[in-house]
Amino acid sequence: MVFDETFDVLVIGGGHAGCEAASASARLGATTALLTLNLDLIGQMSCNPAIGGIAKGHLVREIDALGGIMGRVIDRTGIQFRLLNRSRGPAVQSPRAQADRALYRLEMRNTLENTPNLSLRQGMVVDLLTPNNTVSGVVMQDGRRIGAKAVVIAAGTFLNGLIHTGRTTYTAGRAGEPASVELAETLKRLGLPVGRLKTGTPPRLDGRTINWEAFQRQRQQADERPVAFSFSTDKIEQPQIDCYIGYTTGQLHESIRKNLHESPLYSGQIKGVGPRYCPSIEDKVVKFADKDRHQLFLEPEGHDTNEVYLNGFSTSLPAGLQQELVRMVPGLENANIIRPGYAIEYDYIDPRELGPDLQVRRIAGLFHAGQVNGTTGYEEAACQGLLAGINAAFLSQGRPRFGLRREESYIGVLVDDLISQGVDEPYRIFTSRAEYRLAFRHDNADERLSKYGREIGLVGDREWERFNQRRDRIAKIKKALTGTRIRKSDPAYIALAEKTALNGVDSISLEDLAKRPGMTSVLISQLLPAEARLAGPVEDVEFALSDNLYSGYIKSQENAIQRLHAHDTLLIPSGLDFRAVSGLSHEMAERLERAQPVTFGAARRIPGLTPAALATLLVSVSVSA
Amino acid sequence: MDTIVALSTPPGRSAIGVVRLSGPASLQILRALVQQDLFAPEPNRVVLKSLLVDEGVLDQCLVTYFQAPHSFTGEDMVEISCHGSPVVLRQLIDLIQSHEARLAEPGEFTLRSCRNGKMNLSQAEAIRDLINAQTQAAAVQATRQLSGELAQALQPSKHELIRVIVTLESAIEFVEDDLPAVQLDDIKETIDRIIADVANLAETYRAGHLLRDGLRVAIVGRPNVGKSSLFNRLLMFERAIVTDVAGTTRDSLTESISLQGIPVSLTDTAGFREAGDKIEAIGIERTRRAMADADLLVLVIDGSCSLREEDQQILEAAREHPFVVAINKTDLPQVTAGKNLNGAQVVHVSALTDEGIPQLTAAILEPFSSLDSASVGLLITDSRHHDLLIRAKNSLAAASRSMDQGAGEEIVVADLHNALRFLGAITGETTSEQILGEIFSTFCIGK
Ligand SMILES: Nc1nc2c(ncn2[C@@H]2O[C@H](COP(=O)(O)OP(=O)(O)O)[C@@H](O)[C@H]2O)c(=O)[nH]1
Ligand SMILES: [Mg+2]
């Protein structure tokens, strides 16, 4: 085959998955091309202009620890940083930032343009070349043929994208952008199981037509230092803005209910399954009819625009009706919609086709990342892109593949869930999906993953040095926490005893003191010897105290899980005839057949499988293994 | 790999009981049991050791250490052969579990053996059939009937537990959503209620294991009161030698009988008195042991003579156990009326005429008749279920304590998830997907 150009790795799609994939692959030394429909929309946030949130923020920090780019880009372009769950325990705190949408895009493109080995190419991929079930390149709409050893598909919602507003439908990948129809058909032709999902987005408003006074200002607390996503960021430089909170009214709900026949969601026009945790306003007023108001967020899209994102008002009602409904919100009486909301249906490929390296098992060199795997969310997409990009580069270089375990990271949880359970609605990460939530803190992502990033070759010398220094500082603090005791004779004792009832103990270590109610990291920090306290930021002390706080619980959790899930990694031979397993009931065999679990752990998580069936399966599998 | 323990002889009474351990901690646990940190047994050699507990010697046992990979499972293993008393065995297994070992799942020893290549496929298949037969027997008995029923009985607790988890998880995951404030008092109350329910269910194991393992009844009393005679009446045939020479029954004698369909193992003991010679001394020692092992004592008193010092001593010794007093020889003129026995249950019998034997049978079966009338329809009979319930209860209690100490939701919920996992091993797993589904149908989540 004659190619116009040849690369080691091609990445199809310039969204959050594609950007990470291309960047990682190129930085690992593989010649890489990012193929995108529109170079100006690289790193576009199709939905709300924000990154992070509970569990999602953890993902971004894990991406950063592995050497990905999302964290750095949002740190440079975020205009409102918040640490969510600040009042809760450290394991469930997570950073979130509102981005300047345009700046984020530019910064991302700039980052990619300055990456050696990385080429950007605009155009639409219409065919994949896969002789002998091995990727050899792609064909572009304009006739160009580009060769490669590995291809990463990161096409987002573009595969057979179909937009709905009211009864109107049209093919598109995003509002105003063409869908990838041929590529979607190619994947079907390759025999990959294709499903249909749906997502939606709310209208964007003209900020000049909003009565801001009517909304509650969501201020960044003055004493809060913005928590960055990247371990290499020292300071958030962007000026920070405020968001605003408002509410819908019962009257508005009534109007929506009256117009449900106009909604493609309720008329049966939309077949794809939407995410339950991102319901449209139609869904909210129907499914939670007893709620008399729903919360809305007004999120400015950037410093240099009047565009405002009406978060919480995702809808696929007709555009004209959207305008009417928006004006029923107190404070939006005169608001103009500048882009209507819409619902979009798109194809995804069953992620159970993938291995832990995100390579399609039946086609060598083909990797899938992001929404094509049935996920939703920028962060979910980005971490898959990173993993796919690393493995595509490794494949082209003959290096062994890289994967993460669900016991060590949210990325591992996400990938394992996808490839073992598949999806039946857009998949979003939640902290409750992780068995080891207490061990996965956003601030220890580097502790958990930087070693891999370093081995892979994505963590540079500067970052590695930084990581090691922090680790040393924390080790010193931990030592000081166990070694420093507060005694009755110490001047601090009386005040402490008053604060947290020391019951007259003669002395107490700082480590134990920290576990007592009412103690804060700042208080403990003040009690540390100066050389430990002054070596780094107070976050170091927080880190040490968090480790201290959770260690016992993590241990007991490990014991419980070890005890119950000791056989999780046991492989179930492919093609095992569940019906032939003696002692398995017909119903249980059927459930197993439908789910096709690869490991015993995956079988364990099949809903409805009884403990007796699992025990039977275990014996049968262990014996034949 | 963790270390597992199981009783490898069938539960119930047998001359010896063999407890097996497999896994890396086996030797270390054995050292703890004999309380010798440096105990270094020669592999494959049987040695006699005393297993020690805080109160003293638990039992004299034969222990064998097998070093990996030269063992049945290919791992480090320890075999402990001890006196077959279920009480001792249960105590021993409990003790071992407190040392970082867990109860083996059905077939797990075989499984490890296969995994470590100690067995070829055809051998393994033969054993699998055996295991299948066993698990099927257990499955029919325990899993289908009992765990089905047990799972059902646990449903309300599990449901409430999930509801609590859902509330806490929602608060953690969806901070930006407009959710109702978490009512910590309600949650704490619910957790404590679940603890009580799970504990009640776990408590039925005491009665439940009687149903499965049967009731152990020992007949005790001073010499010549008619113990062996009563033993024979109950056995319906003459097995023990009956004489009128005191001390004739020098050894304990145990027979399994079925009293109204309930398995009872009946032990006739040597007379309880100062030993006259060495053999009798051993017999009396066995008697003490039989008393310790018994679920119920039948204390026999000769009604035709007055209460003696020895009778009083036995009454005293029996106090620690559930017991019934049988005043024997009602066919003779009665001197002891069964007063001054501190309210103990008294049955008047005659081994000679069978008078009162039905009443004695009824008294023995009393724990079971009270079971039937109890509102708890369900009894835990499987030690694994019991173990899981206890663990679930402990996790719940830890969560409740954490709440008292004002710990964060993520800590409380971690213990609740552990509890749910343990309950899930009985009722079937609850996946995180199911919890999320519950959250989304309960609360309006999402922007
Ligand atoms: N009259 C009468 N004699 C009995 C009765 N039970 C036992 N004996 C006699 O009491 C003596 C001692 O009986 P045995 O069963 O050996 O007593 P043990 O030493 O307690 O086992 C024997 O001579 C029996 O025949 C009874 O109910 N009535
Ligand atoms: Mg006798």
Tab-separated table of C-alpha atoms in Angstrom, chain A residues 203 205-207 209-215 244 246-248 252 296-298 308-311 313 322-337:
chain	number	residue	atom	x	y	z
A	203	PRO	CA	-28.576	26.570	26.335
A	205	LEU	CA	-27.052	32.778	27.423
A	206	ASP	CA	-25.998	36.307	26.624
A	207	GLY	CA	-24.556	37.511	29.929
A	209	THR	CA	-29.272	40.074	29.367
A	210	ILE	CA	-29.075	38.362	32.781
A	211	ASN	CA	-30.257	40.083	35.939
A	212	TRP	CA	-27.312	38.945	38.039
A	213	GLU	CA	-28.731	40.510	41.166
A	214	ALA	CA	-31.432	37.875	41.266
A	215	PHE	CA	-28.840	35.133	41.734
A	244	TYR	CA	-24.009	32.249	40.440
A	246	GLY	CA	-30.452	30.265	40.932
A	247	TYR	CA	-33.531	28.086	40.911
A	248	THR	CA	-36.333	26.966	38.647
A	252	LEU	CA	-41.704	26.573	34.931
A	296	LEU	CA	-29.223	26.125	38.300
A	297	PHE	CA	-25.678	27.417	37.970
A	298	LEU	CA	-24.722	30.405	35.827
A	308	VAL	CA	-22.872	32.121	30.040
A	309	TYR	CA	-23.455	28.405	30.490
A	310	LEU	CA	-26.814	27.616	32.133
A	311	ASN	CA	-25.738	24.525	34.029
A	313	PHE	CA	-30.897	23.165	32.262
A	322	GLN	CA	-36.254	26.834	25.264
A	323	GLN	CA	-36.172	30.611	24.972
A	324	GLU	CA	-39.635	30.901	26.510
A	325	LEU	CA	-38.836	28.495	29.344
A	326	VAL	CA	-35.504	30.105	30.212
A	327	ARG	CA	-37.279	33.413	30.701
A	328	MET	CA	-39.457	31.853	33.386
A	329	VAL	CA	-36.411	31.523	35.648
A	330	PRO	CA	-36.304	34.374	38.169
A	331	GLY	CA	-33.508	36.660	36.989
A	332	LEU	CA	-33.626	35.433	33.400
A	333	GLU	CA	-36.823	37.302	32.469
A	334	ASN	CA	-34.999	39.140	29.713
A	335	ALA	CA	-32.268	36.636	28.982
A	336	ASN	CA	-31.429	35.754	25.414
A	337	ILE	CA	-30.231	32.323	24.388
